[in-house]
Short mmCIF file of C-alpha atoms in Angstrom, two decimals:
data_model
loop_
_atom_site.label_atom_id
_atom_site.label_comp_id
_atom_site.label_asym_id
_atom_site.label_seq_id
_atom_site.Cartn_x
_atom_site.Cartn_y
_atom_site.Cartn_z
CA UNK A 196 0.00 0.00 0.00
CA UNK A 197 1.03 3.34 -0.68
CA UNK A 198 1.18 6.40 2.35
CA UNK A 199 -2.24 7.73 1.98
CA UNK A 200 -3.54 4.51 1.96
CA UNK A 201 -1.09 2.81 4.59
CA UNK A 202 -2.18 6.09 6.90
CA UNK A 203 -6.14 5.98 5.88
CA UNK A 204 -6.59 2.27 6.91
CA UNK A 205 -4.33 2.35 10.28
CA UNK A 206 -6.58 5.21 11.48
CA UNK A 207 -10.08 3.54 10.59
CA UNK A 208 -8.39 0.21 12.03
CA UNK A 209 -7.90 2.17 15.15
CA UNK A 210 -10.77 3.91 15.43
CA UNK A 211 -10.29 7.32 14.62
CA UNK A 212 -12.39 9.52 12.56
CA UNK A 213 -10.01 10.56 9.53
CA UNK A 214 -10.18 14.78 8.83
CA UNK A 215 -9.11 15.85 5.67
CA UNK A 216 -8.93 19.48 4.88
CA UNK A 217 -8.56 20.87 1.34
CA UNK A 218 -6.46 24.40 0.63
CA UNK A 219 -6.09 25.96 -2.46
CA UNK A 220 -2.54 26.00 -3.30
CA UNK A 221 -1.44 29.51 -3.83
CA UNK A 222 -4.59 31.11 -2.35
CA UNK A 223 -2.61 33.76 0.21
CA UNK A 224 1.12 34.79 0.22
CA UNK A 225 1.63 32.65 3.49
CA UNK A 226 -0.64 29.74 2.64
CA UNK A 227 1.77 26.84 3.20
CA UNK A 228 1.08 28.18 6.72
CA UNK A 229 -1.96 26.79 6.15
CA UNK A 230 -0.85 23.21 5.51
CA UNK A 231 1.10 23.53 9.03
CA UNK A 232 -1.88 24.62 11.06
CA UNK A 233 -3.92 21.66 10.02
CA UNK A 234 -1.19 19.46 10.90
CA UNK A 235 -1.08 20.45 13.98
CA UNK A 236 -5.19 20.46 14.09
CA UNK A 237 -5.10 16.57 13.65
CA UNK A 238 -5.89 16.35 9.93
CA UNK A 239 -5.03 12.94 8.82
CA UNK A 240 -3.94 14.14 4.90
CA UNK A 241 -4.76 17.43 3.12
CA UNK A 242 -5.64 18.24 -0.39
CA UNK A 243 -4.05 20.81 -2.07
CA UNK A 244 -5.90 22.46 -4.64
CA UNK A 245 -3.90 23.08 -8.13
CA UNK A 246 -6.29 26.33 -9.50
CA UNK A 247 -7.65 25.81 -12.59
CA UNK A 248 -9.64 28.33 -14.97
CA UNK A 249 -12.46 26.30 -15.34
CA UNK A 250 -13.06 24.61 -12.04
CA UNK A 251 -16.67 22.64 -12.90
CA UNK A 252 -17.20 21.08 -9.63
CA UNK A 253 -16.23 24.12 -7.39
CA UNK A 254 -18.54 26.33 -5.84
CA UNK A 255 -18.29 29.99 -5.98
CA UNK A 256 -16.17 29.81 -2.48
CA UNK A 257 -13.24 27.54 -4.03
CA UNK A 258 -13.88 29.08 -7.20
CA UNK A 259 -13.02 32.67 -6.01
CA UNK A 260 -9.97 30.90 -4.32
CA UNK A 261 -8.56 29.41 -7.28
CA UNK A 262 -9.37 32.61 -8.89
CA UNK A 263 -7.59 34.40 -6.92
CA UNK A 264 -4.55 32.36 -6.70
CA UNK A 265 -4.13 32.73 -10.34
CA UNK A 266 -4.18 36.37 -10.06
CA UNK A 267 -1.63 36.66 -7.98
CA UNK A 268 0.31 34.71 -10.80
CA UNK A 269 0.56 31.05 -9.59
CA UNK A 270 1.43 27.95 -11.49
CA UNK A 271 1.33 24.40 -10.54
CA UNK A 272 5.19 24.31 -11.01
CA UNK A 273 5.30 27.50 -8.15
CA UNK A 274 2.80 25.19 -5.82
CA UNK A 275 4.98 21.99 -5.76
CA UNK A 276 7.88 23.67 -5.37
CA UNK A 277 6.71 24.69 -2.53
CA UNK A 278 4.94 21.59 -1.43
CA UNK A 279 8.43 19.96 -1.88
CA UNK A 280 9.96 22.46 0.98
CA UNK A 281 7.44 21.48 3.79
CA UNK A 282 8.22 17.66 4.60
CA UNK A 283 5.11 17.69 6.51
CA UNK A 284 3.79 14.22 8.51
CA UNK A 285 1.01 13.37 6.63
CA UNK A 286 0.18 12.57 3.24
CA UNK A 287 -0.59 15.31 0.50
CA UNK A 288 -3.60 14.83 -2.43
CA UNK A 289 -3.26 17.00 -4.73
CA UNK A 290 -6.93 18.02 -5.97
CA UNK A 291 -6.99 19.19 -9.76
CA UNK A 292 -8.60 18.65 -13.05
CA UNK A 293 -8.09 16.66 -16.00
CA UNK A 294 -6.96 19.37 -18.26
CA UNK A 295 -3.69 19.98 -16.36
CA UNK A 296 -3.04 16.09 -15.52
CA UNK A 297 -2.95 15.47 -19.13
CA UNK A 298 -2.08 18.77 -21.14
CA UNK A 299 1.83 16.91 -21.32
CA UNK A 300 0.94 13.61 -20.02
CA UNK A 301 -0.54 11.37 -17.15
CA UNK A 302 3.08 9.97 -16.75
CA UNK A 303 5.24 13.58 -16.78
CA UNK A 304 2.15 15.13 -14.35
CA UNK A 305 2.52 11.86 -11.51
CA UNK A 306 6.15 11.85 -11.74
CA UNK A 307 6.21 15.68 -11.04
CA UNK A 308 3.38 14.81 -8.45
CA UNK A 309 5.45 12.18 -6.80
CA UNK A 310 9.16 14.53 -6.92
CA UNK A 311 7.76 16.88 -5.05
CA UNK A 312 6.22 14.56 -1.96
CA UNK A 313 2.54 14.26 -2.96
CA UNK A 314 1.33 10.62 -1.96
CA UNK A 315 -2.17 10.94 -3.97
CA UNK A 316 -4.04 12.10 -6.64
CA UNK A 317 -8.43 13.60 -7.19
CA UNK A 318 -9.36 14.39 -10.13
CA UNK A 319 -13.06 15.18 -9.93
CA UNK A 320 -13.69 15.32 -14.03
CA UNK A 321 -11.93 12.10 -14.93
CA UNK A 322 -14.80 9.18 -15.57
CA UNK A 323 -14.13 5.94 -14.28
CA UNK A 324 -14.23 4.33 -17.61
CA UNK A 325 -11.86 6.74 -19.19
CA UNK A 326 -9.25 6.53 -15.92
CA UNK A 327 -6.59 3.89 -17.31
CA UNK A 328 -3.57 6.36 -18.25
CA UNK A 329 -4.18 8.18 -14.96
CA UNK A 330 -4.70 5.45 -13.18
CA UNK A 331 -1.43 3.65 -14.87
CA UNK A 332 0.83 6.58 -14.18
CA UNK A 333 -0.43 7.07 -10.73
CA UNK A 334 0.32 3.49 -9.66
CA UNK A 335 3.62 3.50 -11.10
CA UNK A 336 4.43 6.40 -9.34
CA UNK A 337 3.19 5.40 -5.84
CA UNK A 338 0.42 7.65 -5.75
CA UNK A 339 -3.32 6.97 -4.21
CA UNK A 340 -5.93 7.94 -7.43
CA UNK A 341 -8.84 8.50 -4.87
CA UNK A 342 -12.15 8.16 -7.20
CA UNK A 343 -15.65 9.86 -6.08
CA UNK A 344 -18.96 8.74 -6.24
CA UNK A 345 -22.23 10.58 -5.83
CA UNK A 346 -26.10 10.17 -4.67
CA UNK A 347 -26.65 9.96 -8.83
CA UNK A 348 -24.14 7.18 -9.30
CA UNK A 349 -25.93 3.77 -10.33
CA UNK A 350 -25.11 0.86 -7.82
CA UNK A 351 -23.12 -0.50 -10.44
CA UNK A 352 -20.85 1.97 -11.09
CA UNK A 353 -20.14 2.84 -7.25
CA UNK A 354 -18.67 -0.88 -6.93
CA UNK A 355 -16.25 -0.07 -10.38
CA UNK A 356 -15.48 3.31 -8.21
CA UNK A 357 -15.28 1.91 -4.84
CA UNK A 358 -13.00 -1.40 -6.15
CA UNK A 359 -11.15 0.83 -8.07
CA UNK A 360 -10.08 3.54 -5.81
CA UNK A 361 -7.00 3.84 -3.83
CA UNK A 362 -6.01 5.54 -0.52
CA UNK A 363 -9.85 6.24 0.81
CA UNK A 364 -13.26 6.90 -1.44
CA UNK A 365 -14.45 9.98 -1.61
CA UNK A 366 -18.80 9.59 -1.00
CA UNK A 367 -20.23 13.02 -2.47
CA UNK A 368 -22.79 14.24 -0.12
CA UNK A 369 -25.14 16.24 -2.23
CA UNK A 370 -25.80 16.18 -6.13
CA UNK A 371 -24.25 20.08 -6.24
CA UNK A 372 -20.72 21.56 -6.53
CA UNK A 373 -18.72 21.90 -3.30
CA UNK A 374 -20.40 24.41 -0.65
CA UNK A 375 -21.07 24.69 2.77
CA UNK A 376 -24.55 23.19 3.33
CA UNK A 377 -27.02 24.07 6.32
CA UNK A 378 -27.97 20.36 6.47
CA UNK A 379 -26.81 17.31 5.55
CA UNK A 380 -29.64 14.69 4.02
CA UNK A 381 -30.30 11.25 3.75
CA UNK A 382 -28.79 10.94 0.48
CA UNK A 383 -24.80 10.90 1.77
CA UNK A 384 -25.35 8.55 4.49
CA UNK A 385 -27.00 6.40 2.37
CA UNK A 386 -24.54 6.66 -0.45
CA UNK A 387 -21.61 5.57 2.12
CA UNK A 388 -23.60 2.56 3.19
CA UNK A 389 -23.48 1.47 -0.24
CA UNK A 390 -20.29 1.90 -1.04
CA UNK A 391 -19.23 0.33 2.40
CA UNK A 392 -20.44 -3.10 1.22
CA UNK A 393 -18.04 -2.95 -2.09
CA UNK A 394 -15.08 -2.33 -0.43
CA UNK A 395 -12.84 -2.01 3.01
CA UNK A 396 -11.32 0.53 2.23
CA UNK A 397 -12.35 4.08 4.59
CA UNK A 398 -14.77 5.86 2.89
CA UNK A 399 -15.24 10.08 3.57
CA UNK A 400 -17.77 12.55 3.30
CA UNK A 401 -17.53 15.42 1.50
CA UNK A 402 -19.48 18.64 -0.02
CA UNK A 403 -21.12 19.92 2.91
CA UNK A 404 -19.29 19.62 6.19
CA UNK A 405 -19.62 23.22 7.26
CA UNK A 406 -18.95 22.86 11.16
CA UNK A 407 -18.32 20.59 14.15
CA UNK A 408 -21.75 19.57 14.19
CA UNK A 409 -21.98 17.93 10.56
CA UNK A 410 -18.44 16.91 11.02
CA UNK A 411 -19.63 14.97 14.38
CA UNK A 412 -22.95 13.23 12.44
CA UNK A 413 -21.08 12.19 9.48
CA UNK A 414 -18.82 10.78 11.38
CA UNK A 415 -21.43 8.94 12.97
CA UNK A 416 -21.60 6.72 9.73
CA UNK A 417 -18.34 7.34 7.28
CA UNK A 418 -14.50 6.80 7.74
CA UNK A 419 -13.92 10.49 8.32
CA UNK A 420 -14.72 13.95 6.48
CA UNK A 421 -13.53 15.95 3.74
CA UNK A 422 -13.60 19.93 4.29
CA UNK A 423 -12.80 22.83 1.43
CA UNK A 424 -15.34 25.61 1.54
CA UNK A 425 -16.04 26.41 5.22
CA UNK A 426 -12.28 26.46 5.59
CA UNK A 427 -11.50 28.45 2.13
CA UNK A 428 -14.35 31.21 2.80
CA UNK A 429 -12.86 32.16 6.48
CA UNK A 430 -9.42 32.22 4.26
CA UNK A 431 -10.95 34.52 1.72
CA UNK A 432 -12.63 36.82 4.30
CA UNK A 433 -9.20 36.97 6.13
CA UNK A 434 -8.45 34.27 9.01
CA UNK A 435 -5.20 33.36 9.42
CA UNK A 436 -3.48 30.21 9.80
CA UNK A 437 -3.79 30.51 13.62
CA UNK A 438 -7.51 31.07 13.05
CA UNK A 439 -7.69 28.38 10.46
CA UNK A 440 -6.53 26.12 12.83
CA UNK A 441 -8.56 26.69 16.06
CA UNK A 442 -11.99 26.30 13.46
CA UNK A 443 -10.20 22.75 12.46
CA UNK A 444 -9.34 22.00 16.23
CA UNK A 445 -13.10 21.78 16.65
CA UNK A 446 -13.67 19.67 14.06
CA UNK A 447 -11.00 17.62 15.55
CA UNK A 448 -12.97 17.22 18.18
CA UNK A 449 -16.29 16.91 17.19
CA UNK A 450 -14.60 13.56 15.20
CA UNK A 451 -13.10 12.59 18.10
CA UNK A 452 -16.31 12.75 20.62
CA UNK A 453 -17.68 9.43 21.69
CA UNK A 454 -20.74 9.25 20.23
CA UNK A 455 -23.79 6.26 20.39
CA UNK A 456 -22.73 3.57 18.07
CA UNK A 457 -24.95 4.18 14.83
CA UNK A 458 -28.22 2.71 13.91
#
């Protein structure tokens, strides 16, 4: 198994709640700060945005912080040099779309992936049936290719996803791009359930988780949670890193509260 992997399945074996934030890569002058002060929240792995122009399955608060990482001029190459400075203790995903993984290659984007410390790979627009060279390159460059499924999946096309994903899979809460949401329904808890029974390996929540208490009732049923626009709009209206990290501290904890086993 590779590190995301290794370090998804010892935490669900151990029972602890995995926390995954996402930060857009570039967003502030000082945002590898941002990587540290999750660390030392408790997140388990973090995704780290690559901005694109076009990003389809963004809402407008990861949209405006990919937009404004480009302004401030950007590039991938800028964003894993950086990455590649930080040796930080837990696995990196780097979050991006299909355009930039194969404008010169699957192969040439993994290996730059993979030199600069990143142990895994989303890429939200890439179907399932048209994965192979990314999925290739990724494995041959020890890198997790974490796949997503949603409420609108068919059931047999979340087994394909859920067999075919590495490091954890990422369960879609709500047929809508990312955003905070005031509640979360049925449809995620029933969507992890399903996936569950095609696979062992830890399956998150994402799309939604907007504070401890969603954080804390997902939990109640998935592997762990995925978090990107609660934590990119306080970045965008001005919190710093210290800030950043108290809001993920509670998280933390909400994930880490004993809670009545679910029914």
């Amino acid at each position: 198994m590779n590190a995301l992997e290794t370090r998804a399945r010892a935490a669900t074996a151990a029972g602890r709640k995995l926390l995954v934030p996402y930060v857009t890569g570039g967003v502030t002058g000082n945002w590898t700060d941002l990587l540290r002060a999750a660390v030392d929240a408790g997140a388990d792995a973090i995704e780290v945005g690559l901005p694109f122009s076009d990003p389809v399955l963004d809402g407008p608060v990861v949209q405006e912080s990919s937009h404004r990482a480009l302004l401030r001029g950007v590039t991938t190459r800028q964003i894993l040099d950086e990455v590649t400075r930080l040796a930080l203790p837990v696995p990196l995903i780097a979050f991006t779309y299909a355009n930039l993984v194969l404008h010169d290659g699957a192969d040439r984007f993994c290996a730059a992936l993979a030199d600069c410390g990143v142990d895994g790979l989303i890429v939200p627009d890439l179907p399932v049936d048209e994965m192979e060279p990314v999925s290739t390159a990724a494995a041959g460059r020890m890198l997790d290719l974490v796949l997503l499924a949603s409420p609108a999946t068919t059931p047999q096309r979340r087994v394909e996803i859920a067999t075919r994903s590495r490091g954890f899979v990422y369960a879609v809460s709500v047929m809508a791009t990312t955003g905070e949401q005031s509640t979360l329904g049925e449809a995620g808890e029933q969507l992890v359930t399903s996936l569950r029974q095609a696979t062992d390996l830890p399956v998150l929540l994402g799309f939604g988780i907007s504070g401890p208490g969603q954080a804390a009732e997902a939990g109640g049923y998935a592997d762990g949670v995925v978090v990107g626009s609660a934590l990119m709009r306080r970045v965008l209206d001005g919190a710093s890193a210290v800030e950043l990290g108290d809001f993920l501290t509670q998280l933390r904890t909400a994930l880490d509260t004993p809670r009545p086993p679910y029914i």
